[in-house]
Coordinates of C-alpha atoms in Angstrom, one line a residue:
Chain A
M2 CA 136.7 134.7 82.9
S3 CA 133.9 134.7 80.2
F4 CA 131.2 134.5 82.9
R5 CA 130.9 136.2 86.2
K6 CA 127.2 136.6 86.9
I7 CA 125.4 133.3 86.6
A8 CA 121.7 132.4 87.1
V9 CA 121.0 128.8 88.1
L10 CA 117.3 127.8 87.5
G11 CA 116.3 124.8 89.5
A12 CA 117.1 124.0 93.1
G13 CA 117.1 120.2 92.9
N14 CA 120.1 117.9 93.2
G15 CA 121.8 119.3 90.1
G16 CA 121.0 122.9 90.6
C17 CA 122.1 123.1 94.2
A18 CA 125.4 121.3 93.4
I19 CA 126.1 123.8 90.6
A20 CA 125.1 126.8 92.7
A21 CA 127.2 125.7 95.7
D22 CA 130.3 124.6 93.7
L23 CA 130.3 127.7 91.4
T24 CA 129.8 130.0 94.4
L25 CA 132.7 128.4 96.2
R26 CA 134.8 128.9 93.0
G27 CA 134.1 132.7 93.0
Y28 CA 131.2 133.1 90.7
E29 CA 128.3 135.3 91.5
I30 CA 125.3 132.9 91.6
R31 CA 121.6 133.7 91.6
L32 CA 119.6 130.6 92.4
F33 CA 116.0 130.3 91.3
S34 CA 113.3 127.8 92.0
R35 CA 109.6 128.1 91.3
T36 CA 109.1 125.8 94.3
E37 CA 109.5 128.2 97.2
S38 CA 109.7 125.3 99.7
R39 CA 113.0 124.3 98.2
L40 CA 114.5 127.8 98.7
I41 CA 113.3 128.4 102.3
P42 CA 115.8 125.9 104.0
I43 CA 118.6 127.5 101.9
A44 CA 117.6 131.0 102.9
K45 CA 117.3 129.9 106.6
R46 CA 120.7 128.3 106.7
G47 CA 122.2 131.1 104.6
G48 CA 123.4 128.8 101.9
I49 CA 124.1 125.3 100.8
E50 CA 126.4 122.7 102.3
L51 CA 128.5 120.9 99.8
V52 CA 130.0 117.5 100.7
E53 CA 132.6 116.0 98.4
N54 CA 135.4 113.6 99.0
G55 CA 134.8 113.6 102.7
A56 CA 135.1 117.4 102.9
T57 CA 132.2 119.7 103.8
K58 CA 132.1 123.3 102.5
F59 CA 129.5 126.0 102.9
A60 CA 128.5 128.2 100.0
T61 CA 126.4 131.3 100.2
P62 CA 125.0 132.2 96.7
Y63 CA 124.7 135.8 95.8
F64 CA 121.0 135.5 96.3
V65 CA 118.1 133.0 96.0
S66 CA 114.7 133.9 94.8
P67 CA 111.4 132.4 93.5
H68 CA 111.1 135.3 91.1
L69 CA 112.7 135.0 87.7
P70 CA 113.3 138.5 86.5
P71 CA 115.8 139.6 89.2
V72 CA 117.6 136.3 88.9
V73 CA 118.3 136.6 85.2
N74 CA 118.6 140.3 85.0
G75 CA 122.1 141.1 83.6
V76 CA 123.6 137.7 84.0
D77 CA 126.0 136.3 81.4
L78 CA 124.9 132.8 81.6
I79 CA 121.6 131.1 82.6
I80 CA 122.0 127.5 83.6
I81 CA 118.8 125.5 83.5
A82 CA 119.0 122.5 85.8
A83 CA 115.4 121.5 85.7
P84 CA 113.4 118.6 84.3
S85 CA 112.1 119.0 80.8
V86 CA 108.5 119.4 82.1
A87 CA 109.7 122.8 83.4
H88 CA 110.9 124.1 80.0
E89 CA 107.5 125.6 79.0
Y90 CA 107.1 127.5 82.3
L91 CA 110.7 128.8 82.1
A92 CA 110.6 129.8 78.5
K93 CA 107.3 131.6 79.0
N94 CA 108.6 133.5 82.0
L95 CA 112.0 134.2 80.5
A96 CA 110.9 135.3 77.1
D97 CA 110.4 139.0 78.0
Y98 CA 113.6 139.3 80.1
L99 CA 116.3 137.8 78.0
I100 CA 118.8 140.1 76.3
D101 CA 121.1 139.7 73.3
G102 CA 124.2 137.8 74.0
Q103 CA 123.0 135.9 77.0
R104 CA 124.0 132.2 77.1
I105 CA 121.6 129.5 78.2
L106 CA 123.0 126.1 79.2
L107 CA 120.5 123.2 79.6
T108 CA 122.1 120.7 82.0
P109 CA 120.9 118.1 81.3
G110 CA 119.5 118.9 77.9
H111 CA 117.4 115.8 78.2
T112 CA 116.6 114.5 74.7
G113 CA 115.9 117.4 72.3
G114 CA 116.0 120.0 75.1
S115 CA 117.7 122.8 73.1
L116 CA 115.4 122.2 70.1
H117 CA 112.4 122.3 72.5
F118 CA 113.6 125.4 74.3
A119 CA 114.4 127.4 71.2
K120 CA 111.0 126.6 69.8
L121 CA 109.3 127.6 73.1
L122 CA 111.2 130.9 73.3
G123 CA 110.1 131.7 69.8
S124 CA 106.5 130.8 70.4
F125 CA 106.5 133.1 73.5
G126 CA 107.7 136.0 71.4
C127 CA 111.3 136.2 72.5
R128 CA 113.4 138.2 70.0
A129 CA 116.6 138.4 72.0
E130 CA 119.6 136.8 70.3
V131 CA 120.5 134.3 73.0
M132 CA 122.8 131.3 72.5
L133 CA 121.6 127.9 73.6
C134 CA 123.6 124.8 74.5
E135 CA 123.1 121.6 76.4
T136 CA 124.9 118.8 78.1
V137 CA 124.0 115.1 77.9
T138 CA 123.5 114.7 81.7
L139 CA 124.2 116.5 84.9
T140 CA 127.6 117.9 85.7
Y141 CA 127.7 116.2 89.1
I142 CA 126.4 112.8 90.3
C143 CA 124.8 114.0 93.4
R144 CA 121.9 113.7 95.8
M145 CA 120.4 115.9 98.5
P146 CA 120.0 113.8 101.6
E147 CA 118.4 116.8 103.3
P148 CA 117.4 120.3 102.3
A149 CA 120.3 122.8 101.7
R150 CA 122.8 120.0 101.7
V151 CA 124.1 118.3 98.6
E152 CA 126.5 115.3 98.4
V153 CA 128.6 115.0 95.3
Y154 CA 129.7 111.5 94.5
R155 CA 131.5 112.2 91.3
R156 CA 131.9 114.9 88.7
T157 CA 130.8 113.5 85.4
T158 CA 133.7 113.1 82.9
N159 CA 133.7 113.6 79.2
L160 CA 130.4 115.3 79.4
R161 CA 129.2 116.0 75.8
C162 CA 128.0 119.5 75.1
A163 CA 126.5 121.0 71.9
A164 CA 124.9 124.2 70.9
F165 CA 121.8 124.9 68.8
P166 CA 122.4 126.1 66.2
G167 CA 125.5 124.0 65.9
K168 CA 127.7 126.9 64.6
H169 CA 127.9 128.1 68.2
T170 CA 129.2 124.8 69.6
H171 CA 132.9 125.5 69.3
G172 CA 132.7 128.9 71.0
L173 CA 130.2 128.0 73.7
V174 CA 131.9 124.8 74.7
K175 CA 135.2 126.7 75.2
E176 CA 133.4 129.1 77.4
I177 CA 131.5 126.4 79.4
Q178 CA 134.8 124.6 79.9
E179 CA 136.0 127.5 82.1
I180 CA 133.3 126.6 84.6
F181 CA 132.9 122.9 83.9
P182 CA 136.3 121.5 82.7
N183 CA 134.6 118.1 82.3
V184 CA 132.7 119.2 79.3
I185 CA 133.7 118.2 75.7
A186 CA 132.2 119.3 72.4
A187 CA 129.7 117.0 70.6
D188 CA 128.9 117.2 66.9
S189 CA 125.4 118.5 67.4
V190 CA 122.4 118.4 69.7
L191 CA 121.4 115.2 67.9
E192 CA 124.5 113.6 69.4
T193 CA 123.9 114.9 72.9
G194 CA 120.2 114.1 72.8
L195 CA 120.8 110.6 71.6
S196 CA 123.6 110.0 74.1
N197 CA 121.2 110.6 77.0
I198 CA 121.4 107.4 78.8
N199 CA 119.1 108.5 81.5
A200 CA 116.3 108.3 79.0
I201 CA 117.4 104.8 78.2
M202 CA 118.0 103.5 81.7
H203 CA 115.4 105.2 83.9
P204 CA 112.0 104.4 82.3
A205 CA 112.6 100.6 82.7
G206 CA 114.1 101.1 86.1
M207 CA 111.1 103.2 87.3
L208 CA 108.3 101.2 85.6
G209 CA 109.9 97.8 86.6
N210 CA 110.1 99.0 90.2
A211 CA 107.0 101.0 90.4
G212 CA 105.4 98.8 93.1
W213 CA 108.6 98.7 95.1
I214 CA 109.1 102.4 95.0
E215 CA 105.6 103.2 96.0
S216 CA 105.4 100.5 98.7
T217 CA 108.6 101.5 100.4
G218 CA 108.8 105.2 99.5
G219 CA 111.9 104.4 97.5
D220 CA 113.8 103.0 100.4
F221 CA 116.1 100.7 98.4
L222 CA 119.2 101.2 96.3
Y223 CA 117.9 102.2 92.9
Y224 CA 120.9 101.1 90.9
R225 CA 122.3 98.3 93.0
E226 CA 119.1 96.5 93.9
G227 CA 116.6 97.9 91.4
I228 CA 118.4 97.3 88.2
T229 CA 118.2 93.5 88.1
P230 CA 119.1 91.2 85.2
S231 CA 115.6 91.5 83.8
I232 CA 115.4 95.3 84.1
S233 CA 118.9 95.4 82.4
A234 CA 117.6 93.2 79.6
W235 CA 114.8 95.7 79.2
I236 CA 117.3 98.6 79.1
E237 CA 119.3 96.7 76.6
E238 CA 116.3 96.5 74.2
V239 CA 115.7 100.2 74.6
D240 CA 119.4 100.9 73.9
R241 CA 119.2 98.7 70.8
E242 CA 116.4 100.9 69.5
R243 CA 118.3 104.1 70.3
L244 CA 121.4 102.7 68.4
E245 CA 119.2 102.0 65.4
I246 CA 118.0 105.6 65.4
V247 CA 121.5 106.8 65.8
R248 CA 122.6 104.7 62.8
L249 CA 119.7 105.9 60.6
L250 CA 120.6 109.5 61.4
G251 CA 124.2 108.8 60.2
L252 CA 125.7 109.4 63.6
K253 CA 128.3 107.3 65.3
P254 CA 126.7 104.6 67.4
V255 CA 128.1 104.4 70.9
R256 CA 126.7 101.7 73.2
F257 CA 125.1 102.5 76.6
V258 CA 128.0 100.8 78.4
D259 CA 130.6 102.9 76.6
I260 CA 128.8 106.2 77.3
F261 CA 128.4 105.1 80.9
H262 CA 132.1 104.3 81.1
Q263 CA 133.1 107.6 79.4
A264 CA 131.1 109.5 82.0
G265 CA 133.2 107.9 84.7
L266 CA 130.3 105.9 86.0
T267 CA 131.6 102.3 85.7
S268 CA 134.7 100.2 85.5
E269 CA 136.7 99.4 82.4
D270 CA 136.1 95.7 83.0
A271 CA 132.3 96.2 83.0
R272 CA 132.6 98.3 79.8
A273 CA 134.6 95.6 78.1
S274 CA 132.1 92.9 79.1
G275 CA 129.4 94.9 77.3
S276 CA 126.9 94.0 80.0
I277 CA 124.5 96.7 81.1
Y278 CA 123.8 94.8 84.2
R279 CA 127.4 94.7 85.2
A280 CA 128.0 98.3 84.2
I281 CA 125.3 99.5 86.5
K282 CA 126.1 97.0 89.3
E283 CA 129.8 98.1 89.2
S284 CA 128.9 101.8 89.3
E285 CA 130.8 103.3 92.2
P286 CA 129.3 106.8 92.1
N287 CA 125.7 105.4 92.0
K288 CA 126.1 102.7 94.6
T289 CA 124.5 104.5 97.6
I290 CA 121.7 106.3 95.6
K291 CA 118.2 105.3 96.7
S292 CA 115.2 105.2 94.6
Chain B
M22 CA 79.1 59.8 90.7
S23 CA 79.7 60.8 87.1
F24 CA 83.4 60.6 87.6
R25 CA 85.5 58.1 89.5
K26 CA 88.9 57.9 87.8
I27 CA 90.4 61.3 87.3
A28 CA 93.7 62.4 85.9
V29 CA 95.2 65.7 87.2
L30 CA 97.8 67.1 84.8
G31 CA 100.1 69.6 86.6
A32 CA 101.6 69.4 90.1
G33 CA 101.8 73.0 90.9
N34 CA 99.7 74.8 93.6
G35 CA 96.4 74.2 91.8
G36 CA 97.1 70.6 90.6
C37 CA 98.3 69.5 94.0
A38 CA 95.3 71.0 95.8
I39 CA 92.9 69.3 93.4
A40 CA 94.7 66.0 93.6
A41 CA 94.8 66.0 97.4
D42 CA 91.3 67.3 98.0
L43 CA 89.6 64.9 95.5
T44 CA 91.7 62.0 96.8
L45 CA 90.4 62.8 100.3
R46 CA 86.9 62.9 98.9
G47 CA 87.1 59.3 97.5
Y48 CA 88.1 59.9 93.9
E49 CA 90.8 57.8 92.2
I50 CA 93.4 60.3 91.3
R51 CA 96.4 60.0 88.9
L52 CA 98.7 62.9 89.2
F53 CA 101.0 63.8 86.3
S54 CA 103.8 66.4 85.9
R55 CA 106.3 66.6 83.2
T56 CA 108.6 68.1 85.8
E57 CA 109.8 65.0 87.6
S58 CA 111.3 67.0 90.4
R59 CA 107.8 68.1 91.5
L60 CA 106.7 64.5 91.8
I61 CA 109.7 63.1 93.7
P62 CA 108.9 64.8 97.1
I63 CA 105.2 63.6 96.7
A64 CA 106.4 60.0 96.0
K65 CA 108.9 60.1 98.9
R66 CA 106.3 61.3 101.4
G67 CA 103.7 59.0 99.9
G68 CA 101.3 61.8 99.1
I69 CA 100.3 65.4 99.7
E70 CA 99.6 67.2 102.9
L71 CA 96.5 69.5 102.6
V72 CA 96.2 72.3 105.1
E73 CA 92.8 74.1 105.3
N74 CA 91.1 76.0 108.0
G75 CA 93.8 75.0 110.5
A76 CA 93.3 71.3 109.8
T77 CA 96.0 69.1 108.2
K78 CA 95.0 66.0 106.2
F79 CA 97.2 63.6 104.3
A80 CA 96.1 62.4 100.8
T81 CA 97.7 59.5 98.9
P82 CA 96.7 59.8 95.2
Y83 CA 96.1 56.5 93.3
F84 CA 99.4 57.1 91.6
V85 CA 101.8 59.9 90.5
S86 CA 103.8 59.7 87.3
P87 CA 105.8 61.7 84.8
H88 CA 104.4 59.6 82.0
L89 CA 101.2 60.7 80.4
P90 CA 99.7 57.5 78.8
P91 CA 99.2 55.5 82.1
V92 CA 97.8 58.6 83.8
V93 CA 95.1 59.3 81.2
N94 CA 94.4 55.7 80.3
G95 CA 90.7 54.9 81.0
V96 CA 90.0 57.9 83.1
D97 CA 86.6 59.7 83.0
L98 CA 87.9 63.2 83.4
I99 CA 91.2 64.8 82.7
I100 CA 91.8 68.0 84.7
I101 CA 94.5 70.3 83.2
A102 CA 95.9 72.5 86.0
A103 CA 98.8 73.9 84.1
P104 CA 99.9 77.2 82.6
S105 CA 98.8 77.8 79.0
V106 CA 102.4 77.5 77.8
A107 CA 102.0 73.7 78.6
H108 CA 99.0 73.3 76.4
E109 CA 101.0 72.5 73.3
Y110 CA 103.1 69.8 75.0
L111 CA 100.0 68.3 76.6
A112 CA 97.8 68.3 73.5
K113 CA 100.7 66.8 71.5
N114 CA 101.2 64.0 74.0
L115 CA 97.6 63.3 74.7
A116 CA 96.4 63.3 71.1
D117 CA 97.0 59.6 70.5
Y118 CA 95.7 58.4 73.9
L119 CA 92.4 60.2 74.3
I120 CA 89.2 58.1 73.8
D121 CA 85.6 59.0 72.9
G122 CA 83.6 60.4 75.8
Q123 CA 86.5 61.5 78.0
R124 CA 86.0 65.0 79.5
I125 CA 88.8 67.5 79.7
L126 CA 88.6 70.4 82.2
L127 CA 91.0 73.3 81.9
T128 CA 91.3 74.9 85.3
P129 CA 92.1 77.7 84.8
G130 CA 91.1 78.0 81.2
H131 CA 93.3 81.1 80.9
T132 CA 91.9 83.3 78.2
G133 CA 90.9 81.3 75.2
G134 CA 92.2 78.0 76.7
S135 CA 89.5 75.7 75.3
L136 CA 89.7 77.2 71.9
H137 CA 93.4 76.9 71.9
F138 CA 93.4 73.3 73.2
A139 CA 90.7 72.1 70.8
K140 CA 92.7 73.6 67.9
L141 CA 95.9 71.9 69.1
L142 CA 94.3 68.5 69.6
G143 CA 93.0 68.7 66.0
S144 CA 96.4 69.8 64.6
F145 CA 98.0 66.8 66.4
G146 CA 95.6 64.5 64.7
C147 CA 93.3 63.6 67.6
R148 CA 90.0 62.2 66.3
A149 CA 88.6 61.1 69.7
E150 CA 85.3 62.8 70.6
V151 CA 86.4 64.4 73.8
M152 CA 84.4 67.2 75.6
L153 CA 86.2 70.3 76.6
C154 CA 85.4 72.8 79.3
E155 CA 87.2 75.4 81.3
T156 CA 86.9 77.5 84.5
V157 CA 87.8 81.1 84.8
T158 CA 90.4 80.6 87.5
L159 CA 91.6 78.0 89.9
T160 CA 89.2 76.1 92.1
Y161 CA 91.3 76.9 95.2
I162 CA 93.2 79.9 96.3
C163 CA 96.3 78.1 97.5
R164 CA 100.1 78.0 97.7
M165 CA 102.7 75.3 98.3
P166 CA 105.0 76.6 101.0
E167 CA 107.1 73.5 100.6
P168 CA 107.0 70.5 98.2
A169 CA 104.2 67.9 98.8
R170 CA 102.3 70.4 101.1
V171 CA 99.6 72.7 99.9
E172 CA 97.8 75.3 101.9
V173 CA 94.3 76.2 100.8
Y174 CA 93.2 79.7 101.8
R175 CA 89.8 79.7 100.2
R176 CA 87.7 77.8 97.8
T177 CA 86.8 80.1 95.0
T178 CA 83.1 80.9 94.9
N179 CA 80.8 81.3 91.8
L180 CA 83.5 80.0 89.6
R181 CA 82.3 80.3 86.0
C182 CA 82.6 77.3 83.8
A183 CA 81.8 76.9 80.1
A184 CA 82.3 74.2 77.5
F185 CA 83.5 74.3 73.9
P186 CA 81.4 73.8 71.9
G187 CA 78.9 75.6 74.0
K188 CA 76.1 73.0 73.6
H189 CA 78.0 70.9 76.1
T190 CA 78.1 73.5 78.8
H191 CA 74.8 72.5 80.5
G192 CA 75.7 68.8 80.8
L193 CA 79.3 69.3 81.7
V194 CA 78.8 71.9 84.3
K195 CA 76.3 69.7 86.1
E196 CA 78.9 66.9 86.1
I197 CA 81.7 69.2 87.2
Q198 CA 79.6 70.5 90.1
E199 CA 79.7 67.0 91.6
I200 CA 83.4 67.4 92.3
F201 CA 83.5 71.2 92.4
P202 CA 80.2 72.5 93.9
N203 CA 81.6 76.1 93.6
V204 CA 81.3 76.0 89.8
I205 CA 78.5 77.8 87.9
A206 CA 77.6 77.8 84.2
A207 CA 78.8 80.7 82.0
D208 CA 77.2 81.6 78.7
S209 CA 80.3 80.6 76.7
V210 CA 84.0 80.3 76.7
L211 CA 84.1 84.0 75.6
E212 CA 82.5 84.8 79.0
T213 CA 85.0 82.7 81.0
G214 CA 87.9 83.8 78.9
L215 CA 87.1 87.5 79.3
S216 CA 86.3 87.1 83.0
N217 CA 89.9 86.0 83.7
I218 CA 91.0 88.6 86.1
N219 CA 94.4 87.0 86.5
A220 CA 95.1 88.2 82.9
I221 CA 94.1 91.7 84.0
M222 CA 95.8 91.9 87.3
H223 CA 99.0 89.9 87.0
P224 CA 100.9 91.5 84.1
A225 CA 100.9 94.9 85.7
G226 CA 101.7 93.4 89.1
M227 CA 104.6 91.4 87.6
L228 CA 106.0 94.0 85.3
G229 CA 105.6 96.8 87.8
N230 CA 107.4 94.8 90.5
A231 CA 109.9 93.0 88.2
G232 CA 112.9 94.5 90.0
W233 CA 111.6 93.8 93.4
I234 CA 110.7 90.2 92.6
E235 CA 114.1 89.6 91.1
S236 CA 116.1 91.4 93.8
T237 CA 114.4 89.7 96.8
G238 CA 113.4 86.4 95.2
G239 CA 109.8 87.5 95.6
D240 CA 110.1 87.8 99.4
F241 CA 107.3 90.4 99.8
L242 CA 103.5 90.2 99.9
Y243 CA 102.5 90.2 96.3
Y244 CA 99.0 91.5 96.7
R245 CA 99.3 93.5 99.9
E246 CA 102.6 95.3 99.2
G247 CA 103.1 94.8 95.4
I248 CA 99.7 96.1 94.2
T249 CA 100.1 99.8 95.1
P250 CA 97.9 102.7 93.9
S251 CA 99.9 103.1 90.7
I252 CA 99.9 99.4 89.9
S253 CA 96.2 99.4 90.6
A254 CA 95.7 102.4 88.2
W255 CA 97.5 100.4 85.6
I256 CA 95.2 97.4 86.2
E257 CA 92.3 99.7 86.0
E258 CA 93.3 100.8 82.5
V259 CA 93.7 97.2 81.4
D260 CA 90.3 96.4 82.8
R261 CA 88.8 99.3 80.9
E262 CA 90.1 97.8 77.7
R263 CA 88.8 94.3 78.7
L264 CA 85.3 95.8 79.3
E265 CA 85.4 97.6 76.0
I266 CA 86.1 94.2 74.2
V267 CA 83.3 92.6 76.3
R268 CA 80.9 95.3 75.2
L269 CA 81.9 95.0 71.5
L270 CA 81.3 91.3 71.7
G271 CA 77.8 91.9 73.0
L272 CA 78.5 90.2 76.4
K273 CA 77.6 91.6 79.7
P274 CA 80.3 93.8 81.1
V275 CA 81.3 92.9 84.7
R276 CA 84.0 95.0 86.4
F277 CA 87.1 93.6 87.9
V278 CA 86.0 94.4 91.4
D279 CA 82.7 92.6 90.9
I280 CA 84.3 89.5 89.5
F281 CA 86.8 89.6 92.4
H282 CA 84.0 89.9 94.9
Q283 CA 81.9 87.2 93.3
A284 CA 84.9 84.9 93.6
G285 CA 84.9 85.4 97.3
L286 CA 88.2 87.3 97.2
T287 CA 87.2 90.7 98.7
S288 CA 84.8 92.5 100.9
E289 CA 81.4 93.9 99.9
D290 CA 82.6 97.4 101.0
A291 CA 85.5 97.2 98.6
R292 CA 83.3 96.0 95.8
A293 CA 80.9 98.8 96.4
S294 CA 83.7 101.4 96.4
G295 CA 84.7 100.3 92.9
S296 CA 88.3 100.7 93.8
I297 CA 90.6 98.0 92.5
Y298 CA 93.3 99.1 95.0
R299 CA 90.9 98.6 97.9
A300 CA 89.6 95.3 96.5
I301 CA 93.0 93.8 96.4
K302 CA 94.2 95.4 99.6
E303 CA 91.1 94.0 101.4
S304 CA 91.5 90.5 100.0
E305 CA 91.6 88.2 102.9
P306 CA 92.5 84.9 101.0
N307 CA 95.4 86.7 99.2
K308 CA 96.8 88.5 102.2
T309 CA 99.7 86.2 103.0
I310 CA 100.6 85.2 99.4
K311 CA 104.2 86.2 98.5
S312 CA 105.4 87.1 95.1

């Protein structure tokens, strides 16, 4: 086992799923969130309930804390499962505590996450030789219907992962595969960054449903009801631009529907049709997810 | 009476309200729509039901037709109550039939309607000396809950009207006031065009509710539920740009909330608060209008 002690930074859907699943699989997990109110229900219940395939398991992480230094102290791997707006805060507060050889995995990397994070660490004076890598999206399709309880609908498949600098990709991906067997190596963080279909799908879905979300508090099925033919056409246009950038960078263009299918999120029929609307409509793991 | 024979082009909410109301008030109305399916229910019922202030009246226009020439032949006034995308079709098909002295009222003018229409008439070879004018918005806040039946929630107040060229404004507005007493003179079509709050309010409302509209077929209250705080903030930004243009053109800047209040669409309290969200939320005439 390359990793034993793991820090998970972020206690949202993704972070809690990772913390619970890895705990259940024998890893020593420290869970951090700067939002204390997220940790209190976990501390009160003594852990996180993980629901998957109809089975409920209870995981008690090694510890949870709103303080970063004890969470990252001496861990082999730091998993950042936080939105990119948290990168600056995390890099600033990690810079003095990181040590040579620690691995950092951004999951998801968002678009340009590793590049951003490496730059931030440097700007905050971090001199430790850490190794950075990122995945395209989350390792689990999941939601927290209530605090300290996470429901996993699907483990993402063929999840691309790349390191920055790229020379570390081969070694890091092999290590990461021990804890996330669903991860595969990408050519570079350009590939992972530009395969981020969340960045392609979600802005149109959010902007084009802003009134609905605000008026109902998000009480409708985001993918099933919110991604209508017009919203899909809008996503299609954004994807067309992404593919153009991919081509100009000399990378291999892979359409939204193909990435979505590779990730295990839609049917082969929908992929073959090329229709983004159908791909999202026929997404089994996303079907109960609200806005 | 300056006008007796009037053509109404367009059989949507606005056109049907005008045709019915003016018929009831003794004018000889010819109603045109290029969409024959709009006219069939009117022809079948023998007219249009007009509901206002709890009273239902029945109006039988002089005739309805999907053919333009007989509709405009010999009329004093042509009222265009159609979306601006219909201008090209109408100008092209009117160009040969217009005669000197006919008046054309665009209601609403949309933004730049008279300028656009004058240009189109010229480009289609019209040499008749017609006089063009436009109002900022519709003369009635109304909806058709079913074909051949129009419900009027409010007659717009202080409805600005201007002619192109501007030298005709004084005379034309006086004439228009005979049929629409709620009309007042504006300085120019720049003023009417840039007071068009539909152009400010509706794009954000439509784009920001695109998914909701498409998913439910518009079955929610457009103004009450669809114009949320975020959508209002978006409208506010668009209004800020409009006011900047108004200032740069040396016109008098009048805020969205003030125009909305002048039109009789919201409370004095909402106007005084300056909040677009409140102004729309407290719009009595708009409160039952669906998307």
